[in-house]
Tab-separated table of C-alpha atoms in Angstrom:
chain	number	residue	atom	x	y	z
A	479	MET	CA	-49.552	178.067	144.880
A	480	THR	CA	-50.397	180.802	142.387
A	481	ASP	CA	-47.674	183.341	143.215
A	482	PHE	CA	-44.199	181.914	142.674
A	483	LEU	CA	-40.947	181.951	140.774
A	484	LEU	CA	-39.977	179.133	138.424
A	485	LYS	CA	-36.189	179.301	138.606
A	486	ASN	CA	-33.255	178.197	136.447
A	487	ALA	CA	-34.949	176.442	133.554
A	488	GLU	CA	-32.248	175.026	131.309
A	489	THR	CA	-34.282	175.991	128.263
A	490	LEU	CA	-37.531	177.933	127.881
A	491	LEU	CA	-39.416	177.289	124.650
A	492	THR	CA	-41.749	180.252	124.765
A	493	MET	CA	-43.817	179.866	121.557
A	494	ASP	CA	-44.308	183.633	121.861
A	495	ASP	CA	-44.764	185.875	118.807
A	496	ASP	CA	-41.009	185.790	118.152
A	497	ARG	CA	-40.662	182.047	118.992
A	498	GLN	CA	-37.909	182.863	121.452
A	499	VAL	CA	-35.805	180.074	122.963
A	500	LEU	CA	-34.299	181.283	126.235
A	501	LYS	CA	-31.532	179.714	128.313
A	502	SER	CA	-31.202	179.721	132.119
A	503	ALA	CA	-34.530	181.477	132.428
A	504	ASP	CA	-36.869	182.337	135.278
A	505	ILE	CA	-40.613	182.974	135.200
A	506	ARG	CA	-42.598	184.955	137.741
A	507	VAL	CA	-46.266	184.040	138.145
A	508	ARG	CA	-48.852	186.093	139.973
A	509	ASP	CA	-52.583	185.379	140.269
A	510	GLY	CA	-52.414	182.843	137.429
A	511	VAL	CA	-50.654	185.159	134.976
A	512	ILE	CA	-47.033	185.331	133.776
A	513	VAL	CA	-45.787	188.770	134.935
A	514	GLU	CA	-42.004	188.582	134.378
A	515	ILE	CA	-39.488	186.510	132.404
A	516	GLY	CA	-35.741	186.872	132.803
A	517	GLN	CA	-32.607	185.671	134.582
A	518	GLY	CA	-31.757	185.945	138.256
A	519	LEU	CA	-35.219	187.015	139.328
A	520	GLN	CA	-35.652	187.387	143.077
A	521	GLY	CA	-38.242	188.130	145.738
A	522	ALA	CA	-40.968	185.502	145.666
A	523	GLU	CA	-42.990	183.877	148.405
A	524	ALA	CA	-42.403	180.450	146.797
A	525	THR	CA	-39.818	179.085	144.388
A	526	VAL	CA	-39.869	176.031	142.136
A	527	ASP	CA	-36.414	174.842	141.060
A	528	ALA	CA	-36.455	174.038	137.351
A	529	SER	CA	-32.780	173.134	137.062
A	530	GLY	CA	-32.219	170.388	134.492
A	531	THR	CA	-35.552	170.959	132.784
A	532	VAL	CA	-37.065	172.301	129.586
A	533	VAL	CA	-40.155	174.426	130.147
A	534	THR	CA	-42.849	174.737	127.499
A	535	PRO	CA	-46.366	176.143	127.455
A	536	GLY	CA	-48.903	173.588	128.602
A	537	LEU	CA	-49.963	171.433	125.666
A	538	VAL	CA	-53.425	171.946	124.130
A	539	ASN	CA	-55.725	169.104	123.102
A	540	THR	CA	-58.313	170.135	120.526
A	541	HIS	CA	-60.313	166.890	120.159
A	542	HIS	CA	-61.276	164.156	122.612
A	543	HIS	CA	-64.192	161.926	123.655
A	544	LEU	CA	-63.318	161.398	127.316
A	545	TYR	CA	-66.115	158.882	127.990
A	546	GLN	CA	-64.458	156.449	125.612
A	547	ASN	CA	-61.601	155.580	127.912
A	548	LEU	CA	-63.972	153.043	129.462
A	549	THR	CA	-63.831	151.111	126.175
A	550	ARG	CA	-60.178	150.838	125.211
A	551	ALA	CA	-59.010	147.909	123.095
A	552	VAL	CA	-62.509	146.350	122.767
A	553	PRO	CA	-61.880	143.129	120.782
A	554	GLY	CA	-64.692	143.630	118.288
A	555	GLY	CA	-63.414	147.065	117.344
A	556	GLN	CA	-59.681	146.595	117.448
A	557	ASP	CA	-59.298	146.014	113.689
A	558	ALA	CA	-62.394	147.728	112.284
A	559	LEU	CA	-62.680	150.755	110.075
A	560	LEU	CA	-64.550	153.803	111.427
A	561	PHE	CA	-68.155	152.833	110.675
A	562	GLY	CA	-67.739	149.208	111.798
A	563	TRP	CA	-65.883	150.378	114.879
A	564	LEU	CA	-68.807	152.663	115.748
A	565	GLN	CA	-71.361	149.889	115.283
A	566	THR	CA	-69.366	147.690	117.672
A	567	LEU	CA	-69.172	150.291	120.417
A	568	TYR	CA	-72.544	152.072	120.302
A	569	PRO	CA	-74.395	149.257	122.178
A	570	ILE	CA	-71.740	149.358	124.936
A	571	TRP	CA	-71.858	153.123	125.245
A	572	SER	CA	-75.667	152.971	125.528
A	573	ARG	CA	-75.244	151.289	128.937
A	574	MET	CA	-73.349	154.219	130.447
A	575	GLY	CA	-74.729	156.822	132.836
A	576	PRO	CA	-73.744	159.920	134.827
A	577	GLU	CA	-71.095	158.250	136.974
A	578	HIS	CA	-69.409	156.748	133.901
A	579	LEU	CA	-69.141	160.235	132.408
A	580	GLN	CA	-67.775	161.677	135.632
A	581	VAL	CA	-65.167	159.005	136.384
A	582	SER	CA	-64.015	158.677	132.773
A	583	THR	CA	-63.520	162.483	132.644
A	584	GLN	CA	-61.433	162.424	135.827
A	585	LEU	CA	-59.203	159.617	134.550
A	586	GLY	CA	-58.930	161.044	131.019
A	587	LEU	CA	-57.958	164.470	132.270
A	588	ALA	CA	-55.365	162.978	134.614
A	589	GLU	CA	-53.862	161.065	131.722
A	590	LEU	CA	-53.710	164.257	129.648
A	591	ALA	CA	-52.222	166.277	132.553
A	592	LEU	CA	-49.404	163.764	133.018
A	593	SER	CA	-48.566	164.162	129.302
A	594	GLY	CA	-48.229	167.926	129.756
A	595	CYS	CA	-51.700	169.044	128.649
A	596	SER	CA	-53.183	172.057	130.437
A	597	LEU	CA	-56.144	172.882	128.148
A	598	THR	CA	-58.440	170.343	126.497
A	599	SER	CA	-61.668	170.267	124.607
A	600	ASP	CA	-64.093	167.370	124.854
A	601	HIS	CA	-66.743	166.256	122.371
A	602	LEU	CA	-69.565	164.529	124.222
A	603	TYR	CA	-72.340	163.583	121.787
A	604	LEU	CA	-74.291	160.892	123.599
A	605	PHE	CA	-76.142	161.186	126.913
A	606	PRO	CA	-77.490	157.794	127.924
A	607	ASN	CA	-79.419	157.049	131.091
A	608	GLY	CA	-79.574	160.592	132.404
A	609	GLY	CA	-75.978	161.598	131.652
A	610	ARG	CA	-75.423	165.280	130.993
A	611	LEU	CA	-72.547	167.564	129.957
A	612	ASP	CA	-72.663	168.836	133.521
A	613	ASP	CA	-71.151	165.548	134.752
A	614	THR	CA	-67.939	166.182	132.784
A	615	ILE	CA	-67.754	169.883	133.667
A	616	HIS	CA	-67.959	169.215	137.418
A	617	ALA	CA	-65.284	166.498	137.114
A	618	ALA	CA	-62.956	168.810	135.190
A	619	ALA	CA	-63.274	171.504	137.843
A	620	GLU	CA	-62.053	168.984	140.414
A	621	VAL	CA	-59.021	167.947	138.330
A	622	GLY	CA	-58.065	171.521	137.557
A	623	LEU	CA	-57.431	171.493	133.809
A	624	ARG	CA	-58.665	174.293	131.601
A	625	PHE	CA	-61.748	172.796	129.922
A	626	HIS	CA	-63.594	173.426	126.632
A	627	PRO	CA	-66.480	170.889	126.651
A	628	THR	CA	-68.764	170.782	123.676
A	629	ARG	CA	-72.416	169.824	123.770
A	630	GLY	CA	-72.583	167.228	120.984
A	631	ALA	CA	-75.632	165.483	119.590
A	632	MET	CA	-76.946	162.658	117.400
A	633	SER	CA	-80.478	162.768	115.964
A	634	ILE	CA	-80.515	160.177	113.185
A	635	GLY	CA	-80.836	156.624	114.526
A	636	GLU	CA	-80.874	153.229	112.883
A	637	SER	CA	-84.596	153.350	112.111
A	638	ASP	CA	-83.931	156.504	109.998
A	639	GLY	CA	-80.886	155.060	108.212
A	640	GLY	CA	-78.243	156.275	110.678
A	641	LEU	CA	-75.488	154.354	112.481
A	642	PRO	CA	-76.333	154.829	116.188
A	643	PRO	CA	-79.043	152.838	117.979
A	644	ASP	CA	-82.309	154.778	118.330
A	645	SER	CA	-81.734	154.753	122.097
A	646	LEU	CA	-78.730	157.070	121.698
A	647	VAL	CA	-80.321	159.765	119.565
A	648	GLU	CA	-82.337	162.766	120.724
A	649	ARG	CA	-85.110	164.955	119.395
A	650	GLU	CA	-83.598	167.985	117.725
A	651	ALA	CA	-85.807	170.411	119.635
A	652	ASP	CA	-84.529	168.883	122.908
A	653	ILE	CA	-80.926	169.106	121.685
A	654	LEU	CA	-81.183	172.810	120.959
A	655	GLU	CA	-82.916	173.483	124.271
A	656	ASP	CA	-80.145	171.718	126.187
A	657	MET	CA	-77.467	173.542	124.182
A	658	ILE	CA	-78.978	176.826	125.347
A	659	ARG	CA	-79.084	175.538	128.946
A	660	VAL	CA	-75.425	174.416	129.171
A	661	VAL	CA	-74.073	177.567	127.522
A	662	ASP	CA	-76.092	179.792	129.870
A	663	ALA	CA	-75.039	177.734	132.897
A	664	PHE	CA	-71.344	177.148	132.235
A	665	HIS	CA	-69.820	179.201	129.433
A	666	ASP	CA	-67.308	181.814	130.647
A	667	PRO	CA	-66.000	183.978	127.771
A	668	SER	CA	-63.588	186.003	129.889
A	669	GLU	CA	-59.828	185.956	129.467
A	670	GLY	CA	-58.329	183.263	131.621
A	671	SER	CA	-61.582	181.322	131.668
A	672	MET	CA	-61.380	177.783	133.047
A	673	CYS	CA	-64.500	176.621	131.176
A	674	ARG	CA	-65.862	177.568	127.785
A	675	VAL	CA	-68.673	175.630	126.145
A	676	GLY	CA	-69.031	174.853	122.428
A	677	LEU	CA	-71.794	173.337	120.284
A	678	ALA	CA	-70.948	170.165	118.438
A	679	PRO	CA	-73.361	168.034	116.459
A	680	CYS	CA	-71.477	164.770	116.126
A	681	SER	CA	-71.040	164.605	112.365
A	682	PRO	CA	-72.851	165.410	109.121
A	683	PHE	CA	-74.007	161.768	108.941
A	684	SER	CA	-75.543	161.598	112.433
A	685	VAL	CA	-77.662	164.771	112.462
A	686	SER	CA	-79.905	166.521	109.960
A	687	ARG	CA	-79.001	169.438	107.723
A	688	GLU	CA	-81.447	171.501	109.735
A	689	LEU	CA	-79.716	170.822	113.062
A	690	MET	CA	-76.324	171.682	111.606
A	691	ARG	CA	-77.674	175.009	110.407
A	692	ASP	CA	-79.666	175.711	113.603
A	693	ALA	CA	-76.600	174.937	115.759
A	694	ALA	CA	-74.528	177.403	113.763
A	695	VAL	CA	-77.145	180.136	114.166
A	696	LEU	CA	-77.377	179.449	117.887
A	697	ALA	CA	-73.641	179.440	118.356
A	698	ARG	CA	-73.313	182.874	116.730
A	699	ASP	CA	-76.197	184.199	118.840
A	700	LYS	CA	-74.502	182.929	122.025
A	701	GLY	CA	-70.939	183.812	121.034
A	702	VAL	CA	-69.599	180.250	121.351
A	703	MET	CA	-67.571	178.040	119.054
A	704	LEU	CA	-68.682	175.183	116.772
A	705	HIS	CA	-67.106	171.750	116.432
A	706	THR	CA	-67.777	168.509	114.511
A	707	HIS	CA	-66.081	165.640	112.663
A	708	LEU	CA	-65.346	166.238	108.988
A	709	ALA	CA	-63.702	164.413	106.064
A	710	GLU	CA	-62.244	161.730	108.311
A	711	ASN	CA	-61.885	158.931	105.775
A	712	ASP	CA	-62.900	157.708	102.307
A	713	GLU	CA	-66.267	156.482	103.597
A	714	ASP	CA	-66.958	159.990	104.909
A	715	ILE	CA	-66.278	161.515	101.485
A	716	ALA	CA	-68.424	158.929	99.690
A	717	TYR	CA	-71.343	159.492	102.091
A	718	SER	CA	-71.168	163.294	101.618
A	719	GLU	CA	-71.100	163.046	97.887
A	720	ALA	CA	-73.943	160.503	97.744
A	721	LYS	CA	-76.146	162.157	100.391
A	722	PHE	CA	-75.488	165.845	99.892
A	723	GLY	CA	-74.142	166.000	96.315
A	724	CYS	CA	-70.967	167.746	97.376
A	725	ARG	CA	-67.729	167.301	99.301
A	726	PRO	CA	-67.646	167.846	103.100
A	727	GLY	CA	-65.985	171.252	102.887
A	728	GLN	CA	-68.675	172.531	100.551
A	729	TYR	CA	-71.374	171.139	102.836
A	730	ALA	CA	-69.830	172.816	105.839
A	731	GLU	CA	-69.661	176.166	103.997
A	732	GLU	CA	-73.304	175.946	102.867
A	733	LEU	CA	-74.467	175.487	106.464
A	734	GLY	CA	-72.406	178.226	108.080
A	735	TRP	CA	-69.750	175.825	109.376
A	736	THR	CA	-66.668	177.782	108.369
A	737	GLY	CA	-65.068	180.738	110.136
A	738	ASP	CA	-62.769	181.713	112.978
A	739	ASP	CA	-65.274	180.286	115.496
A	740	VAL	CA	-65.339	176.809	113.889
A	741	TRP	CA	-62.939	173.880	114.152
A	742	HIS	CA	-63.322	170.471	112.562
A	743	ALA	CA	-61.791	167.187	113.724
A	744	HIS	CA	-59.607	165.030	111.452
A	745	CYS	CA	-59.941	166.555	107.940
A	746	VAL	CA	-57.771	163.737	106.602
A	747	LYS	CA	-59.353	163.898	103.148
A	748	LEU	CA	-59.543	167.629	102.508
A	749	ASP	CA	-58.666	168.492	98.931
A	750	VAL	CA	-56.858	171.620	97.688
A	751	GLU	CA	-60.035	173.665	97.307
A	752	GLU	CA	-61.181	172.803	100.847
A	753	ILE	CA	-57.795	173.657	102.309
A	754	ASP	CA	-57.962	177.013	100.565
A	755	LEU	CA	-61.502	177.566	101.921
A	756	PHE	CA	-60.389	176.835	105.472
A	757	ALA	CA	-57.403	179.143	105.143
A	758	LYS	CA	-59.468	182.051	103.793
A	759	THR	CA	-62.168	181.663	106.432
A	760	ARG	CA	-59.750	180.955	109.369
A	761	THR	CA	-61.498	177.675	110.069
A	762	GLY	CA	-59.510	175.463	112.448
A	763	VAL	CA	-58.544	171.775	112.250
A	764	ALA	CA	-57.937	169.255	115.044
A	765	HIS	CA	-55.339	166.830	113.716
A	766	CYS	CA	-55.541	163.391	115.385
A	767	PRO	CA	-52.608	161.444	113.943
A	768	CYS	CA	-52.637	158.388	116.215
A	769	SER	CA	-56.382	157.828	115.810
A	770	ASN	CA	-56.092	158.292	112.029
A	771	CYS	CA	-53.392	155.586	112.012
A	772	ARG	CA	-55.315	153.301	114.350
A	773	LEU	CA	-58.483	153.400	112.182
A	774	GLY	CA	-56.567	153.353	108.879
A	775	SER	CA	-58.082	156.682	107.840
A	776	GLY	CA	-54.965	158.068	106.180
A	777	VAL	CA	-52.467	160.882	106.617
A	778	ALA	CA	-53.988	164.348	106.943
A	779	PRO	CA	-52.408	166.994	104.660
A	780	VAL	CA	-51.046	168.993	107.600
A	781	ARG	CA	-48.030	170.344	105.707
A	782	GLN	CA	-50.266	171.687	103.000
A	783	MET	CA	-52.729	173.090	105.563
A	784	ARG	CA	-49.984	174.896	107.487
A	785	ASP	CA	-48.430	176.280	104.296
A	786	ALA	CA	-51.784	177.604	103.199
A	787	GLY	CA	-52.367	179.290	106.573
A	788	VAL	CA	-54.959	176.924	108.098
A	789	LYS	CA	-55.001	176.897	111.877
A	790	VAL	CA	-54.017	173.388	113.011
A	791	GLY	CA	-53.930	171.927	116.541
A	792	LEU	CA	-53.525	168.403	117.852
A	793	GLY	CA	-56.096	165.997	119.277
A	794	VAL	CA	-55.779	162.627	120.962
A	795	ASP	CA	-59.344	161.740	119.851
A	796	GLY	CA	-61.310	159.264	121.951
A	797	SER	CA	-59.406	156.608	123.828
A	798	ALA	CA	-61.459	153.926	122.092
A	799	SER	CA	-59.890	154.892	118.744
A	800	ASN	CA	-56.428	155.598	120.127
A	801	ASP	CA	-56.282	153.441	123.234
A	802	MET	CA	-54.255	156.074	125.077
A	803	ALA	CA	-54.313	159.854	125.503
A	804	ASN	CA	-50.773	161.137	125.563
A	805	LEU	CA	-50.648	164.428	123.742
A	806	TRP	CA	-46.839	164.195	123.557
A	807	ASP	CA	-47.223	161.042	121.471
A	808	GLU	CA	-49.532	162.976	119.107
A	809	ALA	CA	-46.917	165.645	118.554
A	810	ARG	CA	-44.258	163.057	117.692
A	811	GLN	CA	-46.663	161.103	115.462
A	812	ALA	CA	-47.725	164.277	113.666
A	813	MET	CA	-44.098	165.060	112.869
A	814	LEU	CA	-43.319	161.512	111.711
A	815	LEU	CA	-46.385	161.218	109.455
A	816	GLN	CA	-45.595	164.483	107.657
A	817	ARG	CA	-42.066	163.245	107.104
A	818	VAL	CA	-43.339	159.917	105.728
A	819	ALA	CA	-45.678	161.790	103.359
A	820	ASN	CA	-43.439	164.728	102.384
A	821	GLY	CA	-39.805	164.023	103.290
A	822	ALA	CA	-37.596	164.228	106.373
A	823	ASP	CA	-37.498	168.014	106.239
A	824	ALA	CA	-41.292	168.379	106.130
A	825	MET	CA	-41.715	169.082	109.842
A	826	SER	CA	-39.222	169.876	112.603
A	827	ALA	CA	-39.500	168.895	116.258
A	828	TYR	CA	-40.025	172.557	117.096
A	829	GLU	CA	-42.866	172.951	114.637
A	830	ALA	CA	-44.562	169.854	116.058
A	831	LEU	CA	-44.352	171.376	119.513
A	832	GLU	CA	-45.746	174.676	118.199
A	833	ILE	CA	-48.782	172.846	116.810
A	834	ALA	CA	-49.206	171.105	120.192
A	835	THR	CA	-49.198	174.398	122.108
A	836	ARG	CA	-49.788	177.706	120.367
A	837	GLY	CA	-51.453	176.011	117.409
A	838	GLY	CA	-54.074	174.286	119.541
A	839	ALA	CA	-54.735	177.407	121.620
A	840	ASP	CA	-55.388	179.408	118.450
A	841	VAL	CA	-57.766	176.718	117.130
A	842	LEU	CA	-59.768	176.957	120.387
A	843	GLY	CA	-59.834	180.744	120.284
A	844	ARG	CA	-57.516	181.050	123.275
A	845	PRO	CA	-54.685	183.489	122.451
A	846	ASP	CA	-54.262	183.894	126.244
A	847	CYS	CA	-52.881	180.340	126.332
A	848	GLY	CA	-50.361	178.237	124.457
A	849	ARG	CA	-47.429	180.590	124.764
A	850	ILE	CA	-45.084	181.821	127.505
A	851	ALA	CA	-45.116	185.602	127.483
A	852	ILE	CA	-45.852	188.410	129.853
A	853	GLY	CA	-49.601	188.788	130.325
A	854	LYS	CA	-50.415	185.238	129.213
A	855	ARG	CA	-51.917	182.580	131.486
A	856	ALA	CA	-49.492	180.617	133.633
A	857	ASP	CA	-50.041	177.228	132.003
A	858	LEU	CA	-46.555	175.707	132.189
A	859	ALA	CA	-45.184	172.227	131.502
A	860	VAL	CA	-41.852	171.353	133.125
A	861	TRP	CA	-39.936	168.455	131.491
A	862	ASP	CA	-37.048	166.753	133.267
A	863	VAL	CA	-34.263	166.310	130.683
A	864	SER	CA	-31.701	164.984	133.166
A	865	GLY	CA	-32.857	161.361	132.910
A	866	LEU	CA	-32.713	158.359	130.675
A	867	ALA	CA	-35.076	159.591	127.947
A	868	SER	CA	-32.871	162.612	127.138
A	869	SER	CA	-29.492	161.023	127.823
A	870	GLY	CA	-27.171	161.498	124.865
A	871	SER	CA	-29.370	164.150	123.236
A	872	TRP	CA	-27.376	167.040	121.756
A	873	ASP	CA	-30.500	169.217	121.760
A	874	PRO	CA	-32.613	168.576	124.902
A	875	ALA	CA	-35.166	171.111	123.620
A	876	ALA	CA	-35.980	168.826	120.625
A	877	LEU	CA	-38.239	166.974	123.004
A	878	VAL	CA	-40.367	165.053	120.509
A	879	LEU	CA	-37.166	163.495	119.082
A	880	ALA	CA	-35.586	162.495	122.380
A	881	GLY	CA	-37.177	163.361	125.712
A	882	PRO	CA	-39.586	162.353	128.452
A	883	ARG	CA	-43.180	161.470	127.637
A	884	GLN	CA	-44.493	162.606	131.016
A	885	VAL	CA	-44.104	165.966	132.716
A	886	ARG	CA	-42.337	166.518	135.987
A	887	ASP	CA	-44.589	169.428	136.871
A	888	LEU	CA	-47.667	170.993	135.312
A	889	PHE	CA	-49.136	174.358	136.275
A	890	VAL	CA	-52.598	175.479	135.113
A	891	GLU	CA	-53.558	179.091	135.910
A	892	GLY	CA	-50.562	179.017	138.244
A	893	ARG	CA	-51.926	176.073	140.200
A	894	GLN	CA	-49.718	172.966	140.414
A	895	VAL	CA	-51.759	170.083	139.028
A	896	VAL	CA	-48.769	167.680	138.624
A	897	ALA	CA	-45.792	167.719	140.999
A	898	TRP	CA	-42.791	165.416	140.410
A	899	GLY	CA	-44.905	163.233	138.109
A	900	ARG	CA	-47.897	162.803	140.435
A	901	MET	CA	-51.340	164.332	140.351
A	902	THR	CA	-51.937	166.801	143.183
A	903	THR	CA	-55.662	167.401	142.684
A	904	LEU	CA	-57.197	163.939	142.999
A	905	ASP	CA	-56.553	160.471	144.398
A	906	LEU	CA	-55.589	158.875	141.085
A	907	SER	CA	-55.348	155.383	142.545
A	908	ALA	CA	-58.946	155.535	143.697
A	909	VAL	CA	-60.112	156.858	140.368
A	910	ILE	CA	-58.268	154.064	138.516
A	911	ARG	CA	-59.814	151.489	140.826
A	912	ARG	CA	-63.359	152.748	140.275
A	913	HIS	CA	-62.708	153.144	136.545
A	914	GLY	CA	-61.596	149.519	136.374
A	915	GLU	CA	-64.729	148.329	138.140
A	916	MET	CA	-66.891	150.220	135.662
A	917	THR	CA	-64.990	148.884	132.694
A	918	GLN	CA	-65.412	145.295	133.934
A	919	ALA	CA	-69.129	145.819	134.505
A	920	LEU	CA	-69.564	147.135	130.947
A	921	ALA	CA	-67.604	144.187	129.578
A	922	ASN	CA	-69.937	141.858	131.461
A	923	GLY	CA	-72.999	143.506	129.951
A	924	ALA	CA	-73.984	145.592	132.985
């Protein structure tokens, strides 16, 4: 169903250029595009009744490691800081293969879809036992979410002073060759694209200076975006200052890792000068509040970033450092953390939703998404506010304060991916069953 009318939405939070909030609104969708918004619209082949709902743009996830949902709540990593957490999980991840990547992508995308997410990035930086980025891309096509996979990489193993086992790192020449391959095979730069590919060396402490610089040159040559982890915690800052003689923001700038085509994950420890640099260069940030809390990394200066003009979106991060992937929870947590740090008036429910929709789309270079307006893509999240979660709310549109945590319906490019709270594009029970078998095998050392 790509040509239809969405009728009688109680409230429409457009996140358009004027941030309009419309009452009793209809939306006409044709060929995956929003073509009309108004009241009392008629004449459609199909109609979806949105009475008793709030409709928002589909949420946008700017940072994830989908493969990690096979390793949630691993005992050895439950209470560890980032580096210790990684050392616990690397040996487990090294036992994965192509099917692990495929099934974890299916399950992770379904989890995101049920939380209202229509567009997600993914940062895959390890490729054990023949796994390839292709495995995740094919799985995403089946699920039907708009996908921005990034070809990550690690090249500094334990024998060279790095954190990952040598079995999980690659030769840098091979990394660059495969980056070229996946971009040429899968990247679609067109408006409305369902798959764009980025380049994403894992972090400044897992690849060389040369690979960071070469990836930036390659990305500009290919016209794709760049992504990595940056300034995530105090250990990250200490490593940068000891190894590179500068802070992470300076290191990124020196290597060509700032600009409108770059976004960094976390940025919890950016200082005033780095925030100003990111604002001036239009460098984006993927804010991952639940993961930052889970790993004790700190509270990212999102209020200061936003006030300075930095592009900020939300990310669930990997399920091994979050243990769930509900983008709605991230929006609420982002709002609450800024209030804890800066006062109860530091971030409204509406601003949190803007970061989760339009903000994330802008970070990923997708102005065709993240807002409800004529000519934009028909990525729509329909939230039922007639039930228990919204009961008693005086402002049903303030969803992150009081509202459902799962969507009733989700449309991506006009295609219904979630209908009445159930996935329409895959047998989720079968995926969960296979995912559970894989998780158990990994736990048993297989």
